[in-house]
Coordinates of N, CA and C and ligand atoms in Angstrom, one line a residue:
X1 N 4.8 21.8 -2.7 CA 3.9 21.3 -1.7 C 4.7 21.0 -0.4
X2 N 4.1 21.3 0.7 CA 4.7 21.0 2.0 C 3.9 19.9 2.7
X3 N 4.5 18.9 3.2 CA 3.8 17.9 4.0 C 4.4 17.7 5.4
X4 N 3.7 18.0 6.4 CA 4.1 17.8 7.8 C 3.5 16.5 8.3
X5 N 4.4 15.6 8.8 CA 3.9 14.3 9.3 C 4.2 14.3 10.8
X6 N 3.2 14.0 11.6 CA 3.3 13.9 13.0 C 3.2 12.5 13.5
X7 N 4.2 12.0 14.2 CA 4.2 10.6 14.6 C 4.9 10.4 15.9
X8 N 4.4 9.4 16.7 CA 5.1 9.1 17.9 C 6.2 8.1 17.7
X9 N 6.3 7.6 16.4 CA 7.3 6.6 16.1 C 8.0 7.0 14.7
X10 N 8.7 8.2 14.8 CA 9.2 8.8 13.5 C 10.2 7.8 12.8
X11 N 10.8 6.9 13.6 CA 11.8 6.0 13.0 C 11.2 5.2 11.9
X12 N 9.9 4.9 12.0 CA 9.2 4.1 11.0 C 9.1 4.8 9.6
X13 N 9.4 6.1 9.6 CA 9.2 6.9 8.4 C 10.4 7.1 7.6
X14 N 11.6 6.9 8.2 CA 12.8 7.3 7.5 C 13.1 6.6 6.2
X15 N 13.0 5.2 6.2 CA 13.3 4.5 4.9 C 12.4 5.0 3.7
X16 N 11.1 4.9 3.8 CA 10.3 5.3 2.7 C 10.5 6.8 2.3
X17 N 10.8 7.6 3.2 CA 10.9 9.1 2.8 C 12.2 9.4 2.2
X18 N 13.2 8.5 2.4 CA 14.6 8.9 2.0 C 15.1 8.3 0.7
X19 N 14.3 7.4 0.1 CA 14.8 6.7 -1.1 C 13.8 6.8 -2.2
X20 N 14.3 6.3 -3.4 CA 13.5 6.2 -4.6 C 12.8 7.5 -5.0
X21 N 11.6 7.4 -5.5 CA 11.0 8.6 -6.1 C 10.8 9.7 -5.0
X22 N 10.3 9.3 -3.8 CA 10.0 10.3 -2.8 C 11.3 11.0 -2.3
X23 N 12.3 10.1 -2.1 CA 13.6 10.6 -1.7 C 14.2 11.6 -2.7
X24 N 14.1 11.3 -4.0 CA 14.6 12.2 -5.0 C 13.8 13.5 -5.1
X25 N 12.5 13.4 -5.0 CA 11.6 14.5 -5.0 C 12.0 15.5 -3.9
X26 N 12.3 15.0 -2.7 CA 12.7 15.8 -1.6 C 14.0 16.5 -1.9
X27 N 15.0 15.7 -2.4 CA 16.3 16.3 -2.7 C 16.3 17.4 -3.7
X28 N 15.4 17.2 -4.7 CA 15.3 18.2 -5.8 C 14.3 19.3 -5.4
X29 N 13.8 19.3 -4.2 CA 12.9 20.3 -3.6 C 11.6 20.4 -4.4
X30 N 11.1 19.3 -4.9 CA 9.8 19.3 -5.5 C 8.7 19.2 -4.4
X31 N 9.2 18.7 -3.3 CA 8.3 18.6 -2.1 C 9.1 18.8 -0.9
X32 N 8.5 19.4 0.1 CA 9.1 19.6 1.4 C 8.4 18.7 2.4
X33 N 9.1 17.7 2.9 CA 8.4 16.8 3.9 C 9.1 17.0 5.3
X34 N 8.4 17.3 6.3 CA 9.0 17.6 7.6 C 8.3 16.6 8.6
X35 N 9.1 15.8 9.3 CA 8.6 14.9 10.3 C 8.7 15.4 11.7
X36 N 7.6 15.3 12.4 CA 7.7 15.8 13.8 C 7.5 14.7 14.8
X37 N 8.4 14.6 15.8 CA 8.3 13.6 16.8 C 7.3 14.0 17.9
X38 N 6.1 13.4 17.9 CA 5.1 13.8 18.8 C 5.5 13.9 20.3
X39 N 6.5 13.0 20.7 CA 6.9 12.9 22.1 C 7.6 14.2 22.5
X40 N 8.2 14.9 21.6 CA 8.9 16.1 21.9 C 7.9 17.3 22.3
X41 N 6.6 17.0 22.0 CA 5.6 18.0 22.3 C 4.9 17.7 23.6
X42 N 5.2 16.6 24.2 CA 4.5 16.1 25.4 C 5.0 16.9 26.6
X43 N 4.1 17.4 27.4 CA 4.5 18.1 28.6 C 4.8 17.1 29.8
X44 N 4.5 15.8 29.5 CA 4.9 14.8 30.5 C 6.4 14.6 30.6
X45 N 6.9 14.4 31.8 CA 8.4 14.4 31.9 C 9.0 13.1 31.2
X46 N 8.1 12.1 31.0 CA 8.7 10.9 30.3 C 8.3 10.9 28.8
X47 N 7.7 12.0 28.4 CA 7.3 12.1 26.9 C 6.1 11.3 26.6
X48 N 5.2 11.0 27.6 CA 4.1 10.1 27.4 C 3.1 10.8 26.4
X49 N 2.6 10.0 25.5 CA 1.6 10.5 24.5 C 0.3 9.7 24.5
X50 N 0.2 8.8 25.4 CA -1.0 7.9 25.4 C -1.5 7.6 26.8
X51 N -2.7 7.2 27.0 CA -3.3 6.9 28.3 C -4.4 5.9 28.2
X52 N -4.9 5.5 29.3 CA -6.0 4.5 29.3 C -7.3 5.1 28.9
X53 N -8.2 4.3 28.2 CA -9.4 4.9 27.7 C -10.4 5.1 28.9
X54 N -11.1 6.2 28.9 CA -12.2 6.4 29.9 C -13.2 5.3 29.6
X55 N -13.8 4.7 30.7 CA -14.8 3.7 30.5 C -14.3 2.3 30.4
X56 N -12.9 2.2 30.4 CA -12.3 0.9 30.3 C -12.1 0.4 28.9
X57 N -11.6 -0.8 28.8 CA -11.3 -1.4 27.5 C -9.8 -1.6 27.3
X58 N -9.5 -2.4 26.3 CA -8.1 -2.7 26.0 C -7.4 -1.6 25.2
X59 N -6.1 -1.5 25.4 CA -5.3 -0.6 24.5 C -5.3 0.8 25.1
X60 N -4.3 1.5 24.6 CA -4.1 2.9 25.0 C -4.6 3.9 23.9
X61 N -4.9 5.1 24.4 CA -5.4 6.1 23.4 C -4.5 7.3 23.4
X62 N -4.2 7.8 22.3 CA -3.3 9.0 22.2 C -4.0 10.2 22.8
X63 N -3.2 10.9 23.7 CA -3.8 12.0 24.4 C -3.9 13.3 23.6
X64 N -4.8 14.2 23.9 CA -4.9 15.4 23.1 C -3.8 16.4 23.2
X65 N -3.2 16.5 24.4 CA -2.2 17.6 24.7 C -1.1 17.7 23.7
X66 N -0.3 16.6 23.5 CA 0.8 16.8 22.5 C 0.4 17.1 21.1
X67 N -0.8 16.5 20.7 CA -1.2 16.7 19.3 C -1.7 18.1 19.1
X68 N -2.5 18.6 20.1 CA -3.0 20.0 20.0 C -1.8 21.0 20.0
X69 N -0.8 20.8 20.9 CA 0.3 21.7 20.9 C 1.1 21.6 19.6
X70 N 1.4 20.4 19.1 CA 2.1 20.3 17.9 C 1.4 21.0 16.7
X71 N 0.1 20.7 16.6 CA -0.6 21.3 15.4 C -0.8 22.9 15.6
X72 N -1.0 23.3 16.9 CA -1.0 24.7 17.1 C 0.2 25.4 16.7
X73 N 1.4 24.8 17.0 CA 2.6 25.5 16.6 C 2.9 25.4 15.1
X74 N 2.4 24.4 14.4 CA 2.5 24.4 13.0 C 1.6 25.5 12.3
X75 N 0.4 25.6 12.9 CA -0.5 26.6 12.4 C -0.1 28.0 12.6
X76 N 0.8 28.2 13.6 CA 1.3 29.6 13.8 C 2.2 30.0 12.6
X77 N 2.8 29.0 12.0 CA 3.8 29.2 10.9 C 3.1 29.4 9.5
X78 N 2.1 28.7 9.3 CA 1.4 28.7 8.0 C 0.0 28.2 8.1
X79 N -0.8 28.4 7.0 CA -2.1 27.9 6.9 C -2.1 26.5 6.3
X80 N -2.9 25.6 6.8 CA -3.0 24.3 6.2 C -4.3 24.0 5.5
X81 N -4.2 23.4 4.3 CA -5.3 23.1 3.5 C -6.1 21.8 4.0
X82 N -5.3 20.9 4.6 CA -6.0 19.7 5.2 C -5.1 19.1 6.3
X83 N -5.8 18.6 7.3 CA -5.2 17.9 8.4 C -5.8 16.5 8.3
X84 N -4.9 15.5 7.8 CA -5.4 14.2 7.4 C -5.1 13.2 8.5
X85 N -6.1 12.4 8.9 CA -5.9 11.3 9.9 C -6.1 10.0 9.2
X86 N -5.1 9.2 9.0 CA -5.3 7.8 8.4 C -5.9 6.9 9.5
X87 N -7.0 6.3 9.2 CA -7.7 5.5 10.2 C -8.6 4.5 9.4
X88 N -8.7 3.2 10.0 CA -9.5 2.3 9.2 C -11.0 2.6 9.2
X89 N -11.5 3.5 10.2 CA -12.9 3.8 10.2 C -13.2 5.1 9.4
X90 N -12.9 5.1 8.1 CA -13.0 6.2 7.2 C -13.2 5.8 5.8
X91 N -13.6 6.7 4.9 CA -13.7 6.3 3.5 C -12.4 5.8 2.9
X92 N -12.5 4.8 2.0 CA -11.3 4.2 1.5 C -10.6 5.1 0.4
X93 N -9.3 5.3 0.5 CA -8.6 6.1 -0.4 C -8.6 5.5 -1.8
X94 N -8.8 6.4 -2.8 CA -8.7 6.0 -4.2 C -8.0 7.0 -5.0
X95 N -7.8 6.7 -6.3 CA -6.9 7.6 -7.1 C -7.5 9.0 -7.2
X96 N -8.8 9.1 -7.2 CA -9.5 10.4 -7.4 C -9.1 11.3 -6.2
X97 N -9.1 10.7 -5.0 CA -8.8 11.4 -3.7 C -7.3 11.8 -3.8
X98 N -6.5 10.9 -4.2 CA -5.0 11.2 -4.3 C -4.8 12.3 -5.3
X99 N -5.4 12.3 -6.4 CA -5.3 13.4 -7.4 C -5.6 14.7 -6.8
X100 N -6.8 14.8 -6.1 CA -7.2 16.0 -5.5 C -6.2 16.5 -4.5
X101 N -5.6 15.6 -3.7 CA -4.6 16.0 -2.7 C -3.4 16.7 -3.3
X102 N -3.0 16.3 -4.5 CA -1.8 16.9 -5.1 C -2.0 18.4 -5.4
X103 N -3.3 18.9 -5.4 CA -3.5 20.3 -5.7 C -3.3 21.2 -4.4
X104 N -3.1 20.6 -3.3 CA -3.0 21.4 -2.0 C -1.6 21.9 -1.8
X105 N -1.5 22.9 -1.1 CA -0.2 23.6 -0.8 C 0.5 23.0 0.4
X106 N -0.3 23.0 1.6 CA 0.3 22.6 2.8 C -0.7 21.6 3.5
X107 N -0.1 20.4 3.8 CA -1.0 19.4 4.5 C -0.3 18.9 5.7
X108 N -1.1 18.4 6.7 CA -0.5 17.7 7.9 C -1.1 16.3 7.8
X109 N -0.2 15.3 8.0 CA -0.7 13.9 8.2 C -0.4 13.5 9.7
X110 N -1.5 13.2 10.4 CA -1.3 12.8 11.8 C -1.4 11.3 11.9
X111 N -0.3 10.7 12.4 CA -0.3 9.2 12.5 C -0.8 8.8 13.9
X112 N -1.8 8.0 13.9 CA -2.3 7.5 15.2 C -1.6 6.3 15.6
X113 N -1.6 5.9 16.8 CA -1.0 4.7 17.3 C -1.9 4.1 18.4
X114 N -1.5 3.0 18.9 CA -2.2 2.4 20.0 C -3.6 2.1 19.6
X115 N -4.6 2.2 20.5 CA -6.0 1.9 20.2 C -6.7 2.9 19.4
X116 N -6.2 4.1 19.4 CA -6.8 5.2 18.6 C -6.4 6.5 19.1
X117 N -7.0 7.6 18.7 CA -6.7 8.9 19.3 C -8.0 9.5 19.9
X118 N -7.7 10.3 20.9 CA -8.8 11.0 21.6 C -9.8 11.6 20.6
X119 N -11.1 11.4 20.7 CA -12.0 11.9 19.7 C -12.0 13.4 19.6
X120 N -11.6 14.1 20.6 CA -11.6 15.6 20.5 C -10.6 16.0 19.5
X121 N -9.5 15.3 19.3 CA -8.5 15.6 18.2 C -9.2 15.5 16.9
X122 N -10.0 14.4 16.7 CA -10.7 14.3 15.4 C -11.7 15.3 15.2
X123 N -12.4 15.7 16.3 CA -13.5 16.7 16.2 C -13.0 18.1 15.9
X124 N -11.9 18.4 16.6 CA -11.5 19.8 16.6 C -10.4 20.1 15.5
X125 N -9.5 19.1 15.2 CA -8.3 19.4 14.4 C -8.4 18.8 13.0
X126 N -8.8 17.5 13.0 CA -8.7 16.7 11.8 C -9.7 17.2 10.8
X127 N -9.3 17.4 9.5 CA -10.3 17.9 8.5 C -10.6 16.8 7.5
X128 N -9.8 15.7 7.5 CA -10.1 14.6 6.5 C -9.6 13.3 7.1
X129 N -10.4 12.3 6.9 CA -10.0 11.0 7.4 C -10.0 10.0 6.3
X130 N -8.9 9.2 6.2 CA -8.9 8.2 5.1 C -8.4 6.9 5.6
X131 N -9.0 5.8 5.0 CA -8.5 4.5 5.2 C -7.8 4.0 4.0
X132 N -6.8 3.1 4.2 CA -6.1 2.6 3.0 C -6.7 1.2 2.6
X133 N -7.7 0.8 3.3 CA -8.3 -0.5 3.0 C -9.0 -1.1 4.2
X134 N -9.8 -2.1 3.9 CA -10.6 -2.7 5.0 C -9.9 -3.8 5.8
X135 N -8.8 -3.3 6.5 CA -8.1 -4.1 7.4 C -7.4 -3.2 8.4
X136 N -6.9 -3.8 9.5 CA -6.4 -2.9 10.5 C -4.9 -3.1 10.7
X137 N -4.1 -2.0 10.6 CA -2.7 -2.0 10.9 C -2.4 -1.4 12.3
X138 N -1.2 -1.6 12.7 CA -0.9 -1.2 14.1 C -0.8 0.3 14.3
X139 N -0.6 1.1 13.2 CA -0.5 2.5 13.4 C -0.7 3.2 12.0
X140 N -0.7 4.5 12.1 CA -0.9 5.3 10.9 C 0.3 5.6 10.0
X141 N 1.5 5.1 10.5 CA 2.7 5.5 9.7 C 2.7 4.9 8.3
X142 N 2.4 3.6 8.2 CA 2.5 3.0 6.9 C 1.4 3.6 6.0
X143 N 0.2 3.7 6.5 CA -0.8 4.4 5.6 C -0.4 5.8 5.2
X144 N 0.3 6.5 6.2 CA 0.8 7.9 5.8 C 1.8 7.8 4.7
X145 N 2.7 6.8 4.7 CA 3.7 6.6 3.7 C 3.0 6.3 2.3
X146 N 1.9 5.6 2.4 CA 1.2 5.2 1.1 C 0.6 6.5 0.6
X147 N 0.0 7.3 1.4 CA -0.6 8.6 1.0 C 0.5 9.5 0.3
X148 N 1.7 9.6 1.1 CA 2.7 10.5 0.6 C 3.3 10.0 -0.7
X149 N 3.5 8.7 -0.9 CA 4.0 8.2 -2.1 C 3.0 8.4 -3.3
X150 N 1.7 8.2 -3.0 CA 0.7 8.4 -4.0 C 0.6 9.8 -4.5
X151 N 0.8 10.8 -3.5 CA 0.8 12.2 -3.9 C 2.0 12.7 -4.6
X152 N 3.2 12.3 -4.0 CA 4.4 12.9 -4.4 C 4.8 12.5 -5.9
X153 N 4.5 11.3 -6.2 CA 4.8 10.8 -7.6 C 4.0 11.6 -8.7
X154 N 2.9 12.2 -8.3 CA 2.1 13.0 -9.2 C 2.5 14.5 -9.3
X155 N 3.4 14.9 -8.4 CA 3.7 16.4 -8.4 C 4.5 16.7 -9.6
X156 N 4.3 17.9 -10.2 CA 5.0 18.3 -11.4 C 6.5 18.1 -11.3
X157 N 7.1 17.4 -12.3 CA 8.5 17.2 -12.4 C 9.1 16.0 -11.7
X158 N 8.2 15.3 -10.9 CA 8.7 14.2 -10.1 C 9.0 13.0 -10.9
X159 N 8.0 12.6 -11.7 CA 8.3 11.4 -12.6 C 8.7 12.0 -13.9
X160 N 9.9 11.5 -14.4 CA 10.5 12.0 -15.6 C 9.6 12.0 -16.8
X161 N 9.1 10.9 -17.1 CA 8.2 10.8 -18.3 C 6.8 11.2 -17.9
X162 N 6.4 12.4 -18.3 CA 5.1 13.0 -17.9 C 4.0 12.1 -18.2
X163 N 4.1 11.3 -19.2 CA 3.0 10.4 -19.6 C 2.8 9.3 -18.6
X164 N 3.8 8.9 -18.0 CA 3.7 7.6 -17.3 C 2.8 7.6 -16.1
X165 N 2.6 8.7 -15.4 CA 1.7 8.8 -14.3 C 0.2 8.7 -14.9
X166 N 0.0 9.3 -16.1 CA -1.3 9.3 -16.6 C -1.7 7.9 -17.1
X167 N -0.7 7.0 -17.4 CA -1.0 5.7 -17.8 C -1.3 4.7 -16.7
X168 N -1.1 5.2 -15.4 CA -1.3 4.3 -14.3 C -2.6 3.6 -14.3
X169 N -2.7 2.4 -13.7 CA -3.9 1.8 -13.3 C -4.8 2.9 -12.6
X170 N -6.1 2.9 -12.8 CA -7.0 3.7 -12.1 C -7.1 5.1 -12.6
X171 N -6.1 5.7 -13.4 CA -6.3 7.0 -13.8 C -7.4 7.2 -14.7
X172 N -7.8 6.1 -15.5 CA -9.0 6.2 -16.4 C -10.1 5.3 -15.9
X173 N -9.9 4.8 -14.6 CA -10.9 3.9 -14.0 C -10.7 2.4 -14.4
X174 N -9.6 2.2 -15.1 CA -9.3 0.8 -15.5 C -7.9 0.4 -14.9
X175 N -7.7 -0.9 -14.8 CA -6.3 -1.4 -14.5 C -5.4 -1.3 -15.7
X176 N -4.1 -1.3 -15.5 CA -3.2 -1.2 -16.6 C -3.1 -2.5 -17.4
X177 N -2.7 -2.3 -18.7 CA -2.4 -3.5 -19.5 C -1.1 -4.1 -19.1
X178 N -0.8 -5.4 -19.4 CA 0.5 -5.9 -19.1 C 1.7 -5.2 -19.8
X179 N 2.8 -5.2 -19.2 CA 4.0 -4.6 -19.9 C 5.1 -5.6 -19.9
X180 N 6.0 -5.5 -20.9 CA 7.1 -6.4 -21.1 C 8.4 -5.6 -21.4
X181 N 9.6 -6.2 -21.1 CA 10.8 -5.5 -21.5 C 11.8 -6.5 -22.1
X182 N 13.0 -6.1 -22.5 CA 14.0 -7.0 -23.0 C 14.4 -8.1 -22.0
X183 N 14.7 -9.3 -22.4 CA 14.8 -9.8 -23.8 C 13.4 -10.2 -24.4
X184 N 13.2 -10.2 -25.7 CA 11.9 -10.6 -26.3 C 11.7 -12.1 -26.1
X185 N 12.8 -12.8 -25.9 CA 12.7 -14.3 -25.7 C 13.4 -14.6 -24.4
X186 N 12.7 -15.0 -23.3 CA 13.3 -15.3 -22.1 C 12.9 -16.7 -21.7
X187 N 13.9 -17.6 -21.6 CA 13.6 -19.0 -21.3 C 12.5 -19.6 -22.2
X188 N 12.5 -19.2 -23.4 CA 11.5 -19.7 -24.3 C 10.1 -19.0 -24.2
X189 N 10.0 -18.0 -23.3 CA 8.8 -17.2 -23.2 C 8.9 -16.0 -24.0
X190 N 7.9 -15.9 -24.9 CA 7.9 -14.7 -25.8 C 7.1 -13.6 -25.3
X191 N 6.9 -12.6 -26.2 CA 6.1 -11.4 -25.9 C 5.0 -11.3 -27.0
X192 N 3.9 -10.6 -26.7 CA 2.9 -10.4 -27.8 C 3.5 -9.7 -29.0
X193 N 3.4 -10.2 -30.2 CA 4.0 -9.7 -31.4 C 3.7 -8.3 -31.7
X194 N 2.4 -7.9 -31.3 CA 2.0 -6.5 -31.6 C 2.9 -5.4 -31.0
X195 N 3.6 -5.8 -29.9 CA 4.4 -4.8 -29.2 C 5.7 -4.4 -30.0
X196 N 6.1 -5.3 -30.9 CA 7.3 -5.0 -31.7 C 6.9 -4.7 -33.1
X197 N 5.6 -4.5 -33.4 CA 5.1 -4.2 -34.7 C 5.5 -2.8 -35.2
X198 N 5.7 -1.9 -34.2 CA 6.0 -0.5 -34.6 C 4.7 0.2 -35.0
X199 N 3.5 -0.4 -35.0 CA 2.3 0.2 -35.3 C 1.6 0.7 -34.0
X200 N 1.8 2.0 -33.8 CA 1.3 2.6 -32.6 C -0.2 2.5 -32.3
X201 N -0.9 2.6 -33.4 CA -2.4 2.5 -33.3 C -2.8 1.1 -32.8
X202 N -2.2 0.1 -33.5 CA -2.5 -1.3 -33.1 C -2.0 -1.5 -31.6
X203 N -0.9 -1.0 -31.2 CA -0.4 -1.2 -29.8 C -1.4 -0.5 -28.8
X204 N -1.9 0.7 -29.2 CA -2.8 1.4 -28.3 C -4.1 0.6 -28.2
X205 N -4.6 0.0 -29.3 CA -5.8 -0.8 -29.2 C -5.6 -2.1 -28.4
X206 N -4.4 -2.7 -28.6 CA -4.1 -3.9 -27.9 C -4.1 -3.6 -26.3
X207 N -3.5 -2.5 -26.0 CA -3.4 -2.1 -24.5 C -4.8 -1.9 -24.0
X208 N -5.6 -1.2 -24.8 CA -7.0 -0.9 -24.3 C -7.8 -2.2 -24.1
X209 N -7.6 -3.1 -25.0 CA -8.3 -4.4 -24.9 C -7.9 -5.2 -23.7
X210 N -6.5 -5.2 -23.5 CA -6.0 -5.9 -22.3 C -6.4 -5.3 -21.0
X211 N -6.4 -4.0 -21.0 CA -6.8 -3.3 -19.8 C -8.3 -3.6 -19.4
X212 N -9.1 -3.6 -20.4 CA -10.5 -4.0 -20.2 C -10.7 -5.4 -19.7
X213 N -9.9 -6.3 -20.4 CA -10.0 -7.7 -20.0 C -9.5 -8.0 -18.6
X214 N -8.4 -7.3 -18.2 CA -7.9 -7.5 -16.9 C -8.8 -6.9 -15.8
X215 N -9.4 -5.8 -16.1 CA -10.3 -5.1 -15.2 C -11.5 -6.0 -15.0
X216 N -12.1 -6.5 -16.1 CA -13.3 -7.3 -16.0 C -13.0 -8.6 -15.2
X217 N -11.8 -9.2 -15.3 CA -11.5 -10.4 -14.6 C -11.3 -10.2 -13.1
X218 N -10.4 -9.2 -12.8 CA -10.0 -9.1 -11.4 C -10.8 -8.0 -10.6
X219 N -11.4 -7.0 -11.3 CA -12.1 -6.0 -10.6 C -13.5 -5.7 -11.3
X220 N -14.4 -6.7 -11.2 CA -15.7 -6.5 -11.9 C -16.4 -5.2 -11.4
X221 N -16.1 -4.8 -10.2 CA -16.8 -3.5 -9.7 C -16.3 -2.3 -10.5
X222 N -15.0 -2.2 -10.8 CA -14.5 -1.1 -11.6 C -14.9 -1.2 -13.0
X223 N -15.0 -2.4 -13.5 CA -15.4 -2.7 -14.9 C -16.8 -2.1 -15.1
X224 N -17.7 -2.5 -14.2 CA -19.1 -2.1 -14.3 C -19.2 -0.5 -14.3
X225 N -18.4 0.1 -13.3 CA -18.5 1.6 -13.3 C -18.0 2.2 -14.6
X226 N -16.9 1.6 -15.2 CA -16.4 2.1 -16.4 C -17.4 2.0 -17.5
X227 N -18.0 0.8 -17.6 CA -19.0 0.6 -18.7 C -20.2 1.5 -18.6
X228 N -20.6 1.7 -17.3 CA -21.8 2.5 -17.1 C -21.6 4.0 -17.3
X229 N -20.3 4.4 -17.2 CA -20.0 5.8 -17.4 C -19.9 6.2 -18.9
X230 N -19.7 5.2 -19.7 CA -19.5 5.4 -21.1 C -20.7 6.0 -21.8
Ligands
ADE1 N1 -4.5 2.7 10.7 C1 -4.6 1.5 11.0 N2 -5.2 0.8 10.0 C2 -5.4 1.7 9.0 C3 -6.0 1.6 7.7 N3 -6.5 0.4 7.3 N4 -6.1 2.7 7.0 C4 -5.6 3.9 7.5 N5 -5.1 4.0 8.7 C5 -5.0 2.9 9.5

């Protein structure tokens, strides 16, 4: 999979893309992530990528020219399956959407900044808009990193233990059961005995019960969906 990320503040992206699971997936060429500095596409001599909103109002709006030029030049090289714009005024991202995105070959993520981006970019270029939650951040870079992390960890060969991604919270519509590691006694705090019983069926049933319990307590909305689907 290839992911092109367009940003006016590419410095914000370096840490998350270079380390841990995403960093390793890039090094082992399981994913090709290319960051484009939007300012280098601006025809303005100072590299300006934003301007005042028509009709007045606070904040600056990202201008169409650098974005259109950048995306035009990418499209000359290859076809894109999706051009994604993270924005709070969009459907909220969930695991089902992330799973679907992992099936795509080439995607662009366009990070907005300032007050927003010129609507013509959204109308003409963007094919998918996603919010990472009902709150507002100062730009699309962190949401873009959340999208990338969610996608890349599911790509074939990225997570060593093939099972572990399937066990994630949300993959079956429920939150995960609690997990424990060594030592079995830490400051007098023990672990549920079933986990050291060696009885895999009992462990599976315990995890299922805990997942249901946790989901019912903290996400009654998910719990209701799960029960209704059964
Ligand atoms: N940009 C700013 N806030 C955002 C949010 N909540 N989701 C996606 N993109 C955003």
